[in-house]
mmCIF file with all atom_site columns, N, CA and C in Angstrom:
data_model
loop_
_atom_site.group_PDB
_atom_site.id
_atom_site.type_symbol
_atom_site.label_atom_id
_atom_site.label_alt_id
_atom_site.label_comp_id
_atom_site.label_asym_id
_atom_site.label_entity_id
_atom_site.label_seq_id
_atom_site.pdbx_PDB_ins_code
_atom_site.Cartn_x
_atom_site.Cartn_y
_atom_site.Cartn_z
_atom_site.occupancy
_atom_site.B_iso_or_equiv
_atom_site.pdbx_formal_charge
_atom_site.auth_seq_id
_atom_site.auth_comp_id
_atom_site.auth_asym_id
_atom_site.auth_atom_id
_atom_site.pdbx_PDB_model_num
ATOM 1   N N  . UNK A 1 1  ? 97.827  103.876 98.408  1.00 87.00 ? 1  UNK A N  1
ATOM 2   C CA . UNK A 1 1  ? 98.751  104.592 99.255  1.00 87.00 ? 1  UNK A CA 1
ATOM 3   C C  . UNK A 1 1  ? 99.038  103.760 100.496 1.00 87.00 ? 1  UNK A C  1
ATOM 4   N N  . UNK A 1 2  ? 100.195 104.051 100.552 1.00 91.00 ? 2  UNK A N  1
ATOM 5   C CA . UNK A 1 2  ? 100.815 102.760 101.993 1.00 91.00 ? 2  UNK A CA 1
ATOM 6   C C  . UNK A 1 2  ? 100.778 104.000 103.133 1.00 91.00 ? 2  UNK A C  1
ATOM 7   N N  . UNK A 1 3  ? 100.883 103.253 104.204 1.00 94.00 ? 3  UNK A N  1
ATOM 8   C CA . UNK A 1 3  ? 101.227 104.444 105.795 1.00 94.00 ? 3  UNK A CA 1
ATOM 9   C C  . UNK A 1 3  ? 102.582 104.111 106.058 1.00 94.00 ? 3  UNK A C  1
ATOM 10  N N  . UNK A 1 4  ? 103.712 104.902 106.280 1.00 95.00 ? 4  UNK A N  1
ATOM 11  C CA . UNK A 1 4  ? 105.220 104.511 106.609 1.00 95.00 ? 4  UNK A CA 1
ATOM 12  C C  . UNK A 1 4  ? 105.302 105.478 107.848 1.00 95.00 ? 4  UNK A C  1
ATOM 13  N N  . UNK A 1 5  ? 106.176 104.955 108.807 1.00 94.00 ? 5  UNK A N  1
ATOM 14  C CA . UNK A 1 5  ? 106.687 105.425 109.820 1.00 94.00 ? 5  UNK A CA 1
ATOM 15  C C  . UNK A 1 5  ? 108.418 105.518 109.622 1.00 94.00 ? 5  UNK A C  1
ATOM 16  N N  . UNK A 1 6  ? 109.020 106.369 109.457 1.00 93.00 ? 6  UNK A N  1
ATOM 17  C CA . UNK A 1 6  ? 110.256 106.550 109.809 1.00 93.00 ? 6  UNK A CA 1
ATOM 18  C C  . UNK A 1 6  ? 110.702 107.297 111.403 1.00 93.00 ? 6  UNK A C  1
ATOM 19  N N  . UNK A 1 7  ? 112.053 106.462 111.452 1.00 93.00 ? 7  UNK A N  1
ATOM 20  C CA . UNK A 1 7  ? 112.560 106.749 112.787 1.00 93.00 ? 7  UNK A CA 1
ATOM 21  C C  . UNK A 1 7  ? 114.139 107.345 112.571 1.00 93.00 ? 7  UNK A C  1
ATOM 22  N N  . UNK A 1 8  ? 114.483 108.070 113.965 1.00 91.00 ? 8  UNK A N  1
ATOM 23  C CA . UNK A 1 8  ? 115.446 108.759 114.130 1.00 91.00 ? 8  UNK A CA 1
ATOM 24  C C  . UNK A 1 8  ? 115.917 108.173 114.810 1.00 91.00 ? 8  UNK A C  1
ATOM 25  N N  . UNK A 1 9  ? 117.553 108.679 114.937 1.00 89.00 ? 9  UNK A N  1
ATOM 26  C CA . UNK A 1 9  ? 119.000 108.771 115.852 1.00 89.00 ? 9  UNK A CA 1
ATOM 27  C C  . UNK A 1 9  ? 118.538 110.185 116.844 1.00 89.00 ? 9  UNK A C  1
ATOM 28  N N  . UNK A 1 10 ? 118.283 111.508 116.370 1.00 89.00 ? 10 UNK A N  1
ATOM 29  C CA . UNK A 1 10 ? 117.503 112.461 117.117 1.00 89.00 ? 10 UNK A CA 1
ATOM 30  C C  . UNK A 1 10 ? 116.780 112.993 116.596 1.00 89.00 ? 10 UNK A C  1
ATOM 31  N N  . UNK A 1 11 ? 115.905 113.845 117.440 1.00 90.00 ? 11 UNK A N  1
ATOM 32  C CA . UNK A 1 11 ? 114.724 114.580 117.602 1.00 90.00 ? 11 UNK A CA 1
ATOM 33  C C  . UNK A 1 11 ? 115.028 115.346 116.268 1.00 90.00 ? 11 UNK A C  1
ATOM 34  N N  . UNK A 1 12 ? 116.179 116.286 116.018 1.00 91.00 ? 12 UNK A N  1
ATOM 35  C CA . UNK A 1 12 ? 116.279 117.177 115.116 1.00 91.00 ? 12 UNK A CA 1
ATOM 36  C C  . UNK A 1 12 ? 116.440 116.731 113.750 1.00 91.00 ? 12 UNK A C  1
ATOM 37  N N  . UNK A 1 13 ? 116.533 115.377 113.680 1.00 89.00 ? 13 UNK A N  1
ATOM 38  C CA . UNK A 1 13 ? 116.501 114.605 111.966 1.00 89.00 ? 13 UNK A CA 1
ATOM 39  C C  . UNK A 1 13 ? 114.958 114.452 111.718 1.00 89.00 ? 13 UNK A C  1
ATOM 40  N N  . UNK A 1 14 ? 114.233 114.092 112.884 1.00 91.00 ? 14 UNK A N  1
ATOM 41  C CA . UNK A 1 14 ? 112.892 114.097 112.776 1.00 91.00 ? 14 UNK A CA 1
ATOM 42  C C  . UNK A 1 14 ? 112.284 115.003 111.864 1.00 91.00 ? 14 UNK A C  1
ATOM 43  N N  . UNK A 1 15 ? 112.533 116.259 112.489 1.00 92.00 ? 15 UNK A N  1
ATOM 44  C CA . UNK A 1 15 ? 111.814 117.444 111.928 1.00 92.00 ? 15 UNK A CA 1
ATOM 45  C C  . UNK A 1 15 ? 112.184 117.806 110.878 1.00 92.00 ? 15 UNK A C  1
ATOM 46  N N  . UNK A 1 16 ? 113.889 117.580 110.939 1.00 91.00 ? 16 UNK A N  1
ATOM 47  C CA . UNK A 1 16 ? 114.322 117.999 109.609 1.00 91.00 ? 16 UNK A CA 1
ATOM 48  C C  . UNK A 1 16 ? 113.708 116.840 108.533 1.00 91.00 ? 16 UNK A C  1
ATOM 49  N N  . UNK A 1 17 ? 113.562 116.128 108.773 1.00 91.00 ? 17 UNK A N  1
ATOM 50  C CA . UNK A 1 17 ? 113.032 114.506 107.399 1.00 91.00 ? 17 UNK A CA 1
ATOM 51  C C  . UNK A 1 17 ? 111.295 115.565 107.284 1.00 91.00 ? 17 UNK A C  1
ATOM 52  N N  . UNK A 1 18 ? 110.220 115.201 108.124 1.00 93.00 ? 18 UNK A N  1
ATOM 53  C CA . UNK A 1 18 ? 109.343 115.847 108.495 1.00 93.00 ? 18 UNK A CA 1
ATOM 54  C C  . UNK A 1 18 ? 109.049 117.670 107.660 1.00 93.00 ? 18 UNK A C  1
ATOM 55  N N  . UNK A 1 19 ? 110.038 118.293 107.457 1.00 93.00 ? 19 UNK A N  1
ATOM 56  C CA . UNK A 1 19 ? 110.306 119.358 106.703 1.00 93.00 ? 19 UNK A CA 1
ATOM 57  C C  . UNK A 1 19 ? 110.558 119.705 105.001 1.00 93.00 ? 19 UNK A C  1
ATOM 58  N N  . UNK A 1 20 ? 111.318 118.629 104.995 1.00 89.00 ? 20 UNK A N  1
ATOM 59  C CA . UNK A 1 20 ? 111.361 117.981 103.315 1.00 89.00 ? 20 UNK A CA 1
ATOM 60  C C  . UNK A 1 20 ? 110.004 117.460 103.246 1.00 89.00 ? 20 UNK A C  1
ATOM 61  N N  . UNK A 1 21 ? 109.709 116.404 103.643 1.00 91.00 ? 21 UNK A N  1
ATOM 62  C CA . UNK A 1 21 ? 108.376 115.880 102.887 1.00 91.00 ? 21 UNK A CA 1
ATOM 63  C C  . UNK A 1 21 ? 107.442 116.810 102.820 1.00 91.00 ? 21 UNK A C  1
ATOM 64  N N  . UNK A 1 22 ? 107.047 117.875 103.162 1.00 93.00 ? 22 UNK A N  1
ATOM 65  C CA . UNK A 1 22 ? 106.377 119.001 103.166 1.00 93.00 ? 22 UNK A CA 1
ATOM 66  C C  . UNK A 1 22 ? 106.535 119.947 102.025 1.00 93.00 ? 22 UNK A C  1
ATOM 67  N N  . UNK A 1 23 ? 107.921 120.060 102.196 1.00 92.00 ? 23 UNK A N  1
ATOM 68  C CA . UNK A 1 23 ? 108.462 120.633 101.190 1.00 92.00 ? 23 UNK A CA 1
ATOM 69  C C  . UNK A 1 23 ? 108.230 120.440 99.693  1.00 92.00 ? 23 UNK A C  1
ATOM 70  N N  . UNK A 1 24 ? 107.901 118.896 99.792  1.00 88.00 ? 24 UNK A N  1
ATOM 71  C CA . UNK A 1 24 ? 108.094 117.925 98.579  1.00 88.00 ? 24 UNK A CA 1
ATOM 72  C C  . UNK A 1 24 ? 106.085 117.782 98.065  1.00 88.00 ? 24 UNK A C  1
ATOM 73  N N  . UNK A 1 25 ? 105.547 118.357 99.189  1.00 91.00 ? 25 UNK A N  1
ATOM 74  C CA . UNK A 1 25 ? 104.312 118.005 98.620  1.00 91.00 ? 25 UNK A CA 1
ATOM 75  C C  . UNK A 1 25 ? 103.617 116.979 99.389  1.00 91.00 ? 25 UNK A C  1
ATOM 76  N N  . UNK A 1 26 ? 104.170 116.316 100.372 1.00 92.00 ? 26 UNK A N  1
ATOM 77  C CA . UNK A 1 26 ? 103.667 114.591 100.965 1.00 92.00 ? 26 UNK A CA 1
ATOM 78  C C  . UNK A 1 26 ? 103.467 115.293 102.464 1.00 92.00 ? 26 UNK A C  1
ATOM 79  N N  . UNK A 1 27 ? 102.441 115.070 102.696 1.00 92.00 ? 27 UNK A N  1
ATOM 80  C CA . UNK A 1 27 ? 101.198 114.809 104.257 1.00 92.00 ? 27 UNK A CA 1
ATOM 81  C C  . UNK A 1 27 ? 102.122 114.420 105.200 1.00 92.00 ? 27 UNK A C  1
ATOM 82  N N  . UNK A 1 28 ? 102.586 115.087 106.467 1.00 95.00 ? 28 UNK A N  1
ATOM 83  C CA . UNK A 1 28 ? 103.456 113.865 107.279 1.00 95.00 ? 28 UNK A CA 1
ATOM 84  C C  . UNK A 1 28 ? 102.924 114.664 108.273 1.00 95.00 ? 28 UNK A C  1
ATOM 85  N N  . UNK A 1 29 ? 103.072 114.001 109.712 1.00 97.00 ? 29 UNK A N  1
ATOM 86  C CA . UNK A 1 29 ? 103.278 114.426 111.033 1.00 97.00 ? 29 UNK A CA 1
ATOM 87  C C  . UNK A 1 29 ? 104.270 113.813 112.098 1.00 97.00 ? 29 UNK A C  1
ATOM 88  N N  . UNK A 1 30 ? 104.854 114.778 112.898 1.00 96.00 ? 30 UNK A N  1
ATOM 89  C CA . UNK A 1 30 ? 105.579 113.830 114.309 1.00 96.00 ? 30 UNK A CA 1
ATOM 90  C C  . UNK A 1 30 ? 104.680 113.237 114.671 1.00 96.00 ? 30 UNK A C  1
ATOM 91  N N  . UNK A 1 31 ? 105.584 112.338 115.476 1.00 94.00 ? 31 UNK A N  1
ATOM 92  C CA . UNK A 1 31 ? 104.246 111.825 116.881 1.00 94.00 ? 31 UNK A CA 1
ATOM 93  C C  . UNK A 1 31 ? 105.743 110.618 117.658 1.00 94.00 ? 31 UNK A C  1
ATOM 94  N N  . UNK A 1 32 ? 104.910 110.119 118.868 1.00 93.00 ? 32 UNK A N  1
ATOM 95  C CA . UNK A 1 32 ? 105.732 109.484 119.457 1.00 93.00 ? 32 UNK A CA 1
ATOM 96  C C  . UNK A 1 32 ? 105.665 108.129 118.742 1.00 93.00 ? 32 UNK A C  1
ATOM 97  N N  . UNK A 1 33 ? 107.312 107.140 118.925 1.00 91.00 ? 33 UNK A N  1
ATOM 98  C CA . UNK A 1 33 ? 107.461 106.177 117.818 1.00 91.00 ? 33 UNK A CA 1
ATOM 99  C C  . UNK A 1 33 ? 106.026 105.234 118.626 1.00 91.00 ? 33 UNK A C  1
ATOM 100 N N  . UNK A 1 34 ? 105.684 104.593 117.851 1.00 88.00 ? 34 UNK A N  1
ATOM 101 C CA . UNK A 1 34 ? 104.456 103.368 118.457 1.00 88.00 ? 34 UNK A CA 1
ATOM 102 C C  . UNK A 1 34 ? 105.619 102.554 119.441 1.00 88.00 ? 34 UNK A C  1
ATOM 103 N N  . UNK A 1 35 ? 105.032 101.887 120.417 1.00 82.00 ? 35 UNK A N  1
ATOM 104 C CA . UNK A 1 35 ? 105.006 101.097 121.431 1.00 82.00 ? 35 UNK A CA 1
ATOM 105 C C  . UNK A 1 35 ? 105.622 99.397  120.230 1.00 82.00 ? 35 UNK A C  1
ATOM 106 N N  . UNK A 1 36 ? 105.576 99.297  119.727 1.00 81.00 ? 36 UNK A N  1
ATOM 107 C CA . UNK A 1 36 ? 105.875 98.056  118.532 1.00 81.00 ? 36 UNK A CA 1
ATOM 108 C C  . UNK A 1 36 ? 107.105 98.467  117.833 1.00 81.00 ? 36 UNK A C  1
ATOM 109 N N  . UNK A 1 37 ? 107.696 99.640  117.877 1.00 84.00 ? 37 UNK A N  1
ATOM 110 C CA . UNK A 1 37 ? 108.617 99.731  116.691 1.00 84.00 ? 37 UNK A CA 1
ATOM 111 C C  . UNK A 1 37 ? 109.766 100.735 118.158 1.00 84.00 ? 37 UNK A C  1
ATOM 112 N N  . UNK A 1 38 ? 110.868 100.137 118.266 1.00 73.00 ? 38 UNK A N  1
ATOM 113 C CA . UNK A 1 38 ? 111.639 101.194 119.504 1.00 73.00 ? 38 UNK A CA 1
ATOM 114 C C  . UNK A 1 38 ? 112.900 102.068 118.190 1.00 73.00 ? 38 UNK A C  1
ATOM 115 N N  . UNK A 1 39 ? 112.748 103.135 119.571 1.00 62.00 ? 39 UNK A N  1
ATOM 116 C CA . UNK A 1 39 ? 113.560 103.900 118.449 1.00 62.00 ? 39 UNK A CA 1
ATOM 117 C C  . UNK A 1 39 ? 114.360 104.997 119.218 1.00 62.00 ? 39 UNK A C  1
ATOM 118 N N  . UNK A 1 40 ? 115.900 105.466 119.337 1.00 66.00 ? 40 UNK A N  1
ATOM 119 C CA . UNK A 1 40 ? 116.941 106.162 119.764 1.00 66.00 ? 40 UNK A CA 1
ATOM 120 C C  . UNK A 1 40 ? 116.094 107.673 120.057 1.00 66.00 ? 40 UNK A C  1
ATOM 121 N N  . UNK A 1 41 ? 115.175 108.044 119.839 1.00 74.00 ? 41 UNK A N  1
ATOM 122 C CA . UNK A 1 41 ? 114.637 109.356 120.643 1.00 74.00 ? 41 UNK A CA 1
ATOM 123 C C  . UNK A 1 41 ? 113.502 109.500 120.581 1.00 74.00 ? 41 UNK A C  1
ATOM 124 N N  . UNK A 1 42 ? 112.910 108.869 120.324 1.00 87.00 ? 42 UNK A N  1
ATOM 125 C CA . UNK A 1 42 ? 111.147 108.411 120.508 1.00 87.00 ? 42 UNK A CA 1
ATOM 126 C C  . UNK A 1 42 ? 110.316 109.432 119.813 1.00 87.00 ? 42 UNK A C  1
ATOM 127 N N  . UNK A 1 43 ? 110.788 110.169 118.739 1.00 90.00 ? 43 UNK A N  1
ATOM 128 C CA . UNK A 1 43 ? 109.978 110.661 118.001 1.00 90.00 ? 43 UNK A CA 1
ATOM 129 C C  . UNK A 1 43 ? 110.047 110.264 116.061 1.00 90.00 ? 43 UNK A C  1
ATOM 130 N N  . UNK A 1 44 ? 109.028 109.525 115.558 1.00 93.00 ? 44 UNK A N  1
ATOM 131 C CA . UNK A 1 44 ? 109.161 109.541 114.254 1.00 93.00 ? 44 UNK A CA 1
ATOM 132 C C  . UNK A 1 44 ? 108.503 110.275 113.837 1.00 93.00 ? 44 UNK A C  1
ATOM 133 N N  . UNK A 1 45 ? 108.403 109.895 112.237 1.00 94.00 ? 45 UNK A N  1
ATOM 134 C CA . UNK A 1 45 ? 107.676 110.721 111.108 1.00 94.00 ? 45 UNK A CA 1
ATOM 135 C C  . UNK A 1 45 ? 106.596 109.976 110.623 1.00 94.00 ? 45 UNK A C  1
ATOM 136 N N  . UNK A 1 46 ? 105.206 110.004 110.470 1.00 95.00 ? 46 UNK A N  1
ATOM 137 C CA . UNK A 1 46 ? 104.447 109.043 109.850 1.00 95.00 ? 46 UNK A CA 1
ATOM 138 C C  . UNK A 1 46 ? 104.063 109.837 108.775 1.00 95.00 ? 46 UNK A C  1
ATOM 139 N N  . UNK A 1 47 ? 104.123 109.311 107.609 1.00 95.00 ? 47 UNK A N  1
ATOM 140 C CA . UNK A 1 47 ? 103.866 109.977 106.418 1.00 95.00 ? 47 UNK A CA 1
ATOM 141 C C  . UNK A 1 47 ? 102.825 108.428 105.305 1.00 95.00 ? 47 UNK A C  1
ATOM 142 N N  . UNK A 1 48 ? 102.128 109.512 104.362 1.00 93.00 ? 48 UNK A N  1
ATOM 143 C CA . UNK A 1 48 ? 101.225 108.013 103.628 1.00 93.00 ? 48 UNK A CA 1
ATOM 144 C C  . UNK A 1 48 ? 102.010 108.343 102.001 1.00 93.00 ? 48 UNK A C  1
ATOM 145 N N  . UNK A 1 49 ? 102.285 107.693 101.338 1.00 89.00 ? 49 UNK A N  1
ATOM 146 C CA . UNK A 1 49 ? 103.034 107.699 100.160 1.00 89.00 ? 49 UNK A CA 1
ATOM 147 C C  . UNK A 1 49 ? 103.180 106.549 99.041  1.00 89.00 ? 49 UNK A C  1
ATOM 148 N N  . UNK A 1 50 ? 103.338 106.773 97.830  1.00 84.00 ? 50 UNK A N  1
ATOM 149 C CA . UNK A 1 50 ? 103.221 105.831 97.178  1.00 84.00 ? 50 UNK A CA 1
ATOM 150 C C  . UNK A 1 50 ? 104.189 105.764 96.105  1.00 84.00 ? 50 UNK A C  1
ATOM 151 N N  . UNK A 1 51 ? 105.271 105.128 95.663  1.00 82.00 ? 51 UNK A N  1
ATOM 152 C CA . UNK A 1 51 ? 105.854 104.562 96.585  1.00 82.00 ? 51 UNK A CA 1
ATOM 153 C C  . UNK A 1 51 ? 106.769 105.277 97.929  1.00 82.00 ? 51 UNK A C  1
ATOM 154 N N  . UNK A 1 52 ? 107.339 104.808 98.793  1.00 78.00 ? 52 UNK A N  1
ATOM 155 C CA . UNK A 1 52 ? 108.030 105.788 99.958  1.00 78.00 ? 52 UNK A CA 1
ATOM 156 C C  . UNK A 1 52 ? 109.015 107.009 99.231  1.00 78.00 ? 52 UNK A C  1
ATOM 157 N N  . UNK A 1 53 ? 109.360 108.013 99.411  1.00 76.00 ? 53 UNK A N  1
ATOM 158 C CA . UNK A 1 53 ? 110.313 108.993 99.035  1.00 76.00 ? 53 UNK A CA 1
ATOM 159 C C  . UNK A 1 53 ? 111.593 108.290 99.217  1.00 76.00 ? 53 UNK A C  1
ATOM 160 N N  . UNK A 1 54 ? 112.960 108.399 99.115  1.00 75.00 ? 54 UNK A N  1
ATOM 161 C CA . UNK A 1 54 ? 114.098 107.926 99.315  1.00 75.00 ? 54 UNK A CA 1
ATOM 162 C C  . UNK A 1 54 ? 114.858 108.197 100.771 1.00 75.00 ? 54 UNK A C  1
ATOM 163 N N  . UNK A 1 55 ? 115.030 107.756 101.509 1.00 77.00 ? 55 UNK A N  1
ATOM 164 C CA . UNK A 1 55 ? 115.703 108.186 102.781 1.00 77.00 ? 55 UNK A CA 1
ATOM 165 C C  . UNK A 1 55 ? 116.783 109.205 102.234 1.00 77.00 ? 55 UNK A C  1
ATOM 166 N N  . UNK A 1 56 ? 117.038 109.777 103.039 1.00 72.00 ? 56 UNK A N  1
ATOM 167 C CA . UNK A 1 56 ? 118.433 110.952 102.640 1.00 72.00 ? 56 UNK A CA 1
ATOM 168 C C  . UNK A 1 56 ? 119.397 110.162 103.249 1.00 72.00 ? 56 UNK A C  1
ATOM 169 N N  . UNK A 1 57 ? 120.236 109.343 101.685 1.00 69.00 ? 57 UNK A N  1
ATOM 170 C CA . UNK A 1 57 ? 122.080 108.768 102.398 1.00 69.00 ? 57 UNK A CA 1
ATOM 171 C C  . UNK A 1 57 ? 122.862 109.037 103.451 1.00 69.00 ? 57 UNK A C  1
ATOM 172 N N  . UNK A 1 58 ? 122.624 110.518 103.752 1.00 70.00 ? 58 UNK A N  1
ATOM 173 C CA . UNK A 1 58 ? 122.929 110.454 104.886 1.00 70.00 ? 58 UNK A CA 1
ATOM 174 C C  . UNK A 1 58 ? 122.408 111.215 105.599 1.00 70.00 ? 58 UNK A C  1
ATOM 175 N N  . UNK A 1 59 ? 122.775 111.195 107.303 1.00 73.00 ? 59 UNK A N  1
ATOM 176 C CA . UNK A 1 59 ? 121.094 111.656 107.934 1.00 73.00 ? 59 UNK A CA 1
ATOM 177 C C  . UNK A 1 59 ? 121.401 110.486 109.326 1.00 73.00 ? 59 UNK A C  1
ATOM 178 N N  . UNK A 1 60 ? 120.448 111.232 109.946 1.00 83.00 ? 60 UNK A N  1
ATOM 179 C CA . UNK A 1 60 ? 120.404 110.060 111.406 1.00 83.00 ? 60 UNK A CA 1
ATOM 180 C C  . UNK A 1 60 ? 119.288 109.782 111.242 1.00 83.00 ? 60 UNK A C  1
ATOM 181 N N  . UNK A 1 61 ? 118.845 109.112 110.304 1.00 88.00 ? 61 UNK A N  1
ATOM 182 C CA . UNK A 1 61 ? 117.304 108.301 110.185 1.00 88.00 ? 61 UNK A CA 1
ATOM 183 C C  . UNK A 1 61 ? 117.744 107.124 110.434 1.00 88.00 ? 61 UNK A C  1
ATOM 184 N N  . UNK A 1 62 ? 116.847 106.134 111.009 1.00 90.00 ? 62 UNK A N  1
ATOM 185 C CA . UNK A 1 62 ? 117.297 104.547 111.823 1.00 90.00 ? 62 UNK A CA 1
ATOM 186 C C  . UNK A 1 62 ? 116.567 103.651 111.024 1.00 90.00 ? 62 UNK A C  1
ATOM 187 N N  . UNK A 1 63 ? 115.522 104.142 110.602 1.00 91.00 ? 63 UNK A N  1
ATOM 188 C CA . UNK A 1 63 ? 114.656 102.632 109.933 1.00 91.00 ? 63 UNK A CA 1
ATOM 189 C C  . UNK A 1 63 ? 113.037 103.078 109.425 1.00 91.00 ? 63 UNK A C  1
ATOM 190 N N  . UNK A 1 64 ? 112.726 102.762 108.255 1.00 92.00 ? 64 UNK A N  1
ATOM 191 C CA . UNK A 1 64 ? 111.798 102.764 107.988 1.00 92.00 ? 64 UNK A CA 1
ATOM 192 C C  . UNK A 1 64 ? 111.189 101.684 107.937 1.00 92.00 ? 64 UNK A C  1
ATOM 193 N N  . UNK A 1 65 ? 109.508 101.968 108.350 1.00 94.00 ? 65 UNK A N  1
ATOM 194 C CA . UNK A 1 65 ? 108.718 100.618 108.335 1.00 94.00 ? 65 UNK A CA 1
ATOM 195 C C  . UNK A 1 65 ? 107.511 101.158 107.681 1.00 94.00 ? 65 UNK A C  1
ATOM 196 N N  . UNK A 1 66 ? 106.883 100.031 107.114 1.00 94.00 ? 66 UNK A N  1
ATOM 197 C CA . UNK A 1 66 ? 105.718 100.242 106.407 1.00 94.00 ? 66 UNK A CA 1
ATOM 198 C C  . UNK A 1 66 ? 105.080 100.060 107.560 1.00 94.00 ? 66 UNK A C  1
ATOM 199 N N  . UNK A 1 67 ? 103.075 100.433 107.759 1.00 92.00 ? 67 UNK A N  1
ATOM 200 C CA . UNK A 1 67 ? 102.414 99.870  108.733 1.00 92.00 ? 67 UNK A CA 1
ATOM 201 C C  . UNK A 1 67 ? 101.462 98.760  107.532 1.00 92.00 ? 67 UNK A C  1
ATOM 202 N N  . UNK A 1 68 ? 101.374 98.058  108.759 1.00 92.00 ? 68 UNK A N  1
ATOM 203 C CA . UNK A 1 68 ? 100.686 96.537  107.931 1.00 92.00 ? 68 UNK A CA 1
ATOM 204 C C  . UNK A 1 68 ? 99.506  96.013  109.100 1.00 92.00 ? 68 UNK A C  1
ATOM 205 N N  . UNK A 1 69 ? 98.324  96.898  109.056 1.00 90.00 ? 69 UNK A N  1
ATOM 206 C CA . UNK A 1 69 ? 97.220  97.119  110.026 1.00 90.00 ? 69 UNK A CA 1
ATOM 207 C C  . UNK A 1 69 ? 97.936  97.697  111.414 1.00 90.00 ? 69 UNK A C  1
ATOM 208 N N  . UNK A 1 70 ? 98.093  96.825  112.410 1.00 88.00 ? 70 UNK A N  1
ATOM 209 C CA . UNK A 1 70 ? 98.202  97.364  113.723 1.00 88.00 ? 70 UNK A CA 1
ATOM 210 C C  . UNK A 1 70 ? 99.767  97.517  113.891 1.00 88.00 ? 70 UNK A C  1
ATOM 211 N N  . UNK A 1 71 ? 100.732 96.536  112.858 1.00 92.00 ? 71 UNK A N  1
ATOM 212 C CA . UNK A 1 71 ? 101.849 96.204  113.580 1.00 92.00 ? 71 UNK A CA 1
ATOM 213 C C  . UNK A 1 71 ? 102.633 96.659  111.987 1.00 92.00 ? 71 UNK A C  1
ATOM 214 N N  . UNK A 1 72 ? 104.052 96.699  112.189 1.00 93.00 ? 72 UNK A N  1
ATOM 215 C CA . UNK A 1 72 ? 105.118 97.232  111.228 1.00 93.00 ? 72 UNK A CA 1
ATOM 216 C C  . UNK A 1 72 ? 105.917 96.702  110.968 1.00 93.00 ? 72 UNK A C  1
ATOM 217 N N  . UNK A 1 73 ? 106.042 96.461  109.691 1.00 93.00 ? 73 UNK A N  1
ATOM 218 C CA . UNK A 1 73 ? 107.145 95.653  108.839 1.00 93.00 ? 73 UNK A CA 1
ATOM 219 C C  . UNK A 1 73 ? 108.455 96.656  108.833 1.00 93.00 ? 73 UNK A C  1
ATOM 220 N N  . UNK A 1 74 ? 109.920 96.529  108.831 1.00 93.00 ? 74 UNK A N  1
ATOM 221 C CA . UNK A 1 74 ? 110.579 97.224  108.391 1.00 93.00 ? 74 UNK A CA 1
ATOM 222 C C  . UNK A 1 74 ? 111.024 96.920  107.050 1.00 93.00 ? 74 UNK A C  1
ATOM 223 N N  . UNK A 1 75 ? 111.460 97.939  106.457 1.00 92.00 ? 75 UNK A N  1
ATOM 224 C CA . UNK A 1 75 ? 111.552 98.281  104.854 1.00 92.00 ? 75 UNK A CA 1
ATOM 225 C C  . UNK A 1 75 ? 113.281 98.255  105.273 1.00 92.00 ? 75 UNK A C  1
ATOM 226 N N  . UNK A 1 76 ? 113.760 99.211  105.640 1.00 89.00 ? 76 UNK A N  1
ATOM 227 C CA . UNK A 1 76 ? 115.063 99.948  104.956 1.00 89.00 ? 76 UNK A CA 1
ATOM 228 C C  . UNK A 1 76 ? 115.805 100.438 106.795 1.00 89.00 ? 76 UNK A C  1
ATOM 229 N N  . UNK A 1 77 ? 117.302 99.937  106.851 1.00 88.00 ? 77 UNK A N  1
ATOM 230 C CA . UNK A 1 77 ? 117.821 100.023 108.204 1.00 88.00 ? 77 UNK A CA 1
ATOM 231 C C  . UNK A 1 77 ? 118.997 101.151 108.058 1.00 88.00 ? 77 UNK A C  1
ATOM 232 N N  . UNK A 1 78 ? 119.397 101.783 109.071 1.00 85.00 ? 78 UNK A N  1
ATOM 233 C CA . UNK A 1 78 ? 120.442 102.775 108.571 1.00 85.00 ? 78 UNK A CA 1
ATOM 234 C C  . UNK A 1 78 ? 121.664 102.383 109.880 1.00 85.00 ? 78 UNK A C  1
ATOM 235 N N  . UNK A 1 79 ? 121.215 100.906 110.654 1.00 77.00 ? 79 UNK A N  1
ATOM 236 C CA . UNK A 1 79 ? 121.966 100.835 111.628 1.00 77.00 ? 79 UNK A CA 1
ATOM 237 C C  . UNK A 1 79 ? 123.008 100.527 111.624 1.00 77.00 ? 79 UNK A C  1
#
């Protein structure tokens, strides 16, 4: 199982992304984005998954990153 952080455009895609994966069965929580990864309203989603779920096409999600020990690779950009 990998650790992924996804990020938002706003607060309310957060919860709403954050709401599906729940929905779907997959572990997630808010939290503020890490200090390493900047992001348009400073709240992501960290969820652990294998492989990641699909971003929703459309959506104000900004970027997913895998974590890779302390620091984060990005996967997938919506910029």
């Amino acid at each position: 199982m990998e650790t992924y952080i996804a990020t938002f455009f706003s607060h309310f895609g957060a919860v709403r992304f954050g709401r599906q994966l729940r929905e779907a069965g997959i572990d997630c929580a808010l939290m503020p984005v890490p200090r390493q990864v900047s992001s348009s309203c400073g709240t992501c989603v960290r969820f652990t998954a294998k492989p990641p779920p699909p971003l929703p096409a459309e959506g104000d999600w900004e970027c997913l990153f895998c974590q890779v020990g302390n620091s984060y690779m990005e996967l997938q950009s919506n910029l």
